[in-house]
Coordinates of C-alpha atoms in Angstrom, one line a residue:
M1 CA 18.3 1.5 -13.8
A2 CA 16.1 3.4 -11.4
D3 CA 17.5 5.5 -8.6
R4 CA 17.1 3.7 -5.2
Y5 CA 15.6 5.4 -2.2
R6 CA 15.7 3.6 1.1
L7 CA 12.2 3.5 2.6
T8 CA 12.4 1.4 5.7
S9 CA 13.5 -2.1 6.9
V10 CA 11.7 -5.4 6.3
D11 CA 11.7 -5.8 10.1
T12 CA 9.7 -2.5 10.5
V13 CA 7.1 -3.6 8.0
T14 CA 6.8 -7.0 9.6
E15 CA 6.6 -5.6 13.1
E16 CA 4.1 -2.8 12.3
G17 CA 2.1 -5.0 9.8
A18 CA 2.3 -2.2 7.1
W19 CA 4.2 1.0 6.4
A20 CA 3.0 4.0 4.3
F21 CA 4.8 6.5 2.1
T22 CA 4.0 9.3 -0.3
V23 CA 5.3 9.8 -3.8
R24 CA 5.0 12.2 -6.8
D25 CA 3.9 10.2 -9.8
E26 CA 4.6 10.6 -13.5
H27 CA 1.6 13.0 -13.8
D28 CA 3.0 15.2 -11.1
D29 CA 0.2 14.1 -8.7
T30 CA 0.8 13.1 -5.1
A31 CA 0.0 9.4 -4.4
S32 CA 0.3 7.3 -1.3
Y33 CA 1.4 3.7 -1.2
F34 CA 2.0 1.2 1.6
L35 CA 4.2 -1.8 2.2
V36 CA 2.9 -5.1 3.6
P37 CA 4.7 -8.3 4.4
C38 CA 4.5 -11.1 1.8
E39 CA 4.9 -14.7 2.8
D40 CA 5.3 -16.1 -0.7
D41 CA 8.8 -17.6 -1.1
D42 CA 8.8 -16.7 -4.8
R43 CA 8.4 -13.0 -4.2
P44 CA 10.2 -10.3 -2.1
P45 CA 9.3 -10.3 1.6
V46 CA 7.4 -7.0 1.2
Q47 CA 5.2 -5.6 -1.6
A48 CA 4.1 -2.0 -2.2
W49 CA 0.5 -1.2 -3.2
V50 CA -1.4 2.0 -4.0
N51 CA -3.3 3.2 -1.0
R52 CA -6.7 3.1 -2.7
C53 CA -9.3 0.4 -3.2
T54 CA -9.9 -0.5 -6.8
H55 CA -13.6 -0.3 -6.3
E56 CA -13.7 3.4 -5.2
A57 CA -11.4 5.9 -3.7
Q58 CA -11.2 4.4 -0.2
R59 CA -7.9 4.3 1.7
L60 CA -6.7 0.9 2.6
Y61 CA -4.0 2.2 5.0
R62 CA -5.0 4.8 7.5
E63 CA -2.8 6.6 10.0
D64 CA -5.0 5.6 13.0
V65 CA -5.1 1.8 12.3
G66 CA -2.6 1.1 9.5
A67 CA -3.7 -1.5 7.0
V68 CA -6.1 -4.2 8.2
T69 CA -4.8 -7.6 7.2
R70 CA -6.3 -11.0 7.6
E71 CA -5.3 -14.4 6.2
G72 CA -2.8 -13.0 3.8
G73 CA -5.0 -10.1 2.5
V74 CA -5.5 -6.4 3.0
V75 CA -9.1 -5.7 3.8
C76 CA -10.9 -2.7 2.4
P77 CA -12.6 -1.0 5.4
K78 CA -15.6 0.2 3.4
H79 CA -16.9 -3.0 1.6
G80 CA -14.7 -5.8 2.9
S81 CA -13.0 -6.7 -0.4
M82 CA -9.7 -8.5 0.4
F83 CA -6.5 -7.9 -1.7
D84 CA -3.8 -10.6 -1.6
T85 CA -0.7 -9.0 0.1
C86 CA 1.7 -10.7 -2.4
S87 CA -0.1 -10.2 -5.7
G88 CA -2.5 -7.4 -5.0
H89 CA -5.4 -9.4 -6.6
C90 CA -8.9 -9.4 -5.2
D91 CA -11.3 -12.2 -5.7
N92 CA -14.2 -11.2 -3.6
G93 CA -16.7 -8.3 -2.9
D94 CA -17.1 -5.1 -4.9
A95 CA -13.5 -5.1 -6.0
A96 CA -13.5 -8.7 -7.3
D97 CA -11.3 -9.5 -10.4
T98 CA -9.2 -6.4 -9.9
T99 CA -5.5 -5.9 -8.8
L100 CA -4.0 -3.1 -6.9
P101 CA -1.5 -1.0 -8.8
S102 CA 2.0 -1.3 -7.4
V103 CA 5.3 0.5 -7.4
D104 CA 8.6 -1.3 -7.7
V105 CA 10.6 -1.9 -4.6
D106 CA 13.7 -3.9 -4.0
V107 CA 14.9 -5.6 -0.8
E108 CA 18.6 -5.9 -0.1
D109 CA 20.2 -6.8 3.2
G110 CA 16.9 -6.4 5.1
Q111 CA 16.3 -2.9 3.7
V112 CA 13.4 -1.9 1.4
Y113 CA 14.2 0.5 -1.5
L114 CA 11.9 2.3 -3.8
V115 CA 13.2 1.7 -7.4
D116 CA 10.3 2.7 -9.6
D117 CA 11.3 5.1 -12.4
D118 CA 7.7 6.5 -12.6
V119 CA 7.6 7.9 -9.1
R120 CA 9.7 10.1 -6.8
Y121 CA 9.7 9.6 -3.1
L122 CA 8.3 12.6 -1.1
Y123 CA 8.0 11.5 2.5
D124 CA 7.0 8.8 5.0
G125 CA 3.3 8.5 5.9
L126 CA 0.2 9.7 4.2
P127 CA -0.6 13.1 2.5
N128 CA -2.9 15.4 4.5
D129 CA -6.5 14.4 4.1
D130 CA -7.9 16.5 1.3
G131 CA -11.5 15.1 1.6
D132 CA -11.2 12.9 -1.5
D133 CA -12.0 9.7 0.4
D134 CA -14.6 8.8 2.8
G135 CA -12.4 9.1 5.9
S136 CA -13.6 6.7 8.5
S137 CA -17.2 6.4 7.4
S138 CA -18.2 2.9 6.2
T139 CA -21.2 1.3 4.8
S140 CA -20.1 -2.1 6.1
H141 CA -20.5 -3.4 9.6
L142 CA -17.1 -5.2 9.6
Q143 CA -15.3 -5.2 12.9
F144 CA -11.7 -6.2 13.4

């Protein structure tokens, strides 16, 4: 069984709409993930997804705006692809027919725990911007 690390509460994720954290993965790389509410009765009330569009290295969660969600999906700010908050699957845009990688979380008594054996919690929030993504630039004209 994996070690458990308390990340935050379900209430915090629900109130803020999303919540980000950074881990060290099995390759000793730093990676960011974010939690979003899931309204599917067959799944836990929050899910954890990698903070990167499957189409290209574009952050889905940003410190200044969090994650843009609409109609049960997380919207990529660059091309508008929308990933289901509960399954991570995308069925539109440039990322169509892909699914966001996840990390295992568990919810108990309203608290969210990281329980994935392949990652180690580092800290709340995102890593410093290292220039690997496009920052706030966008080729789309989406407005939210």
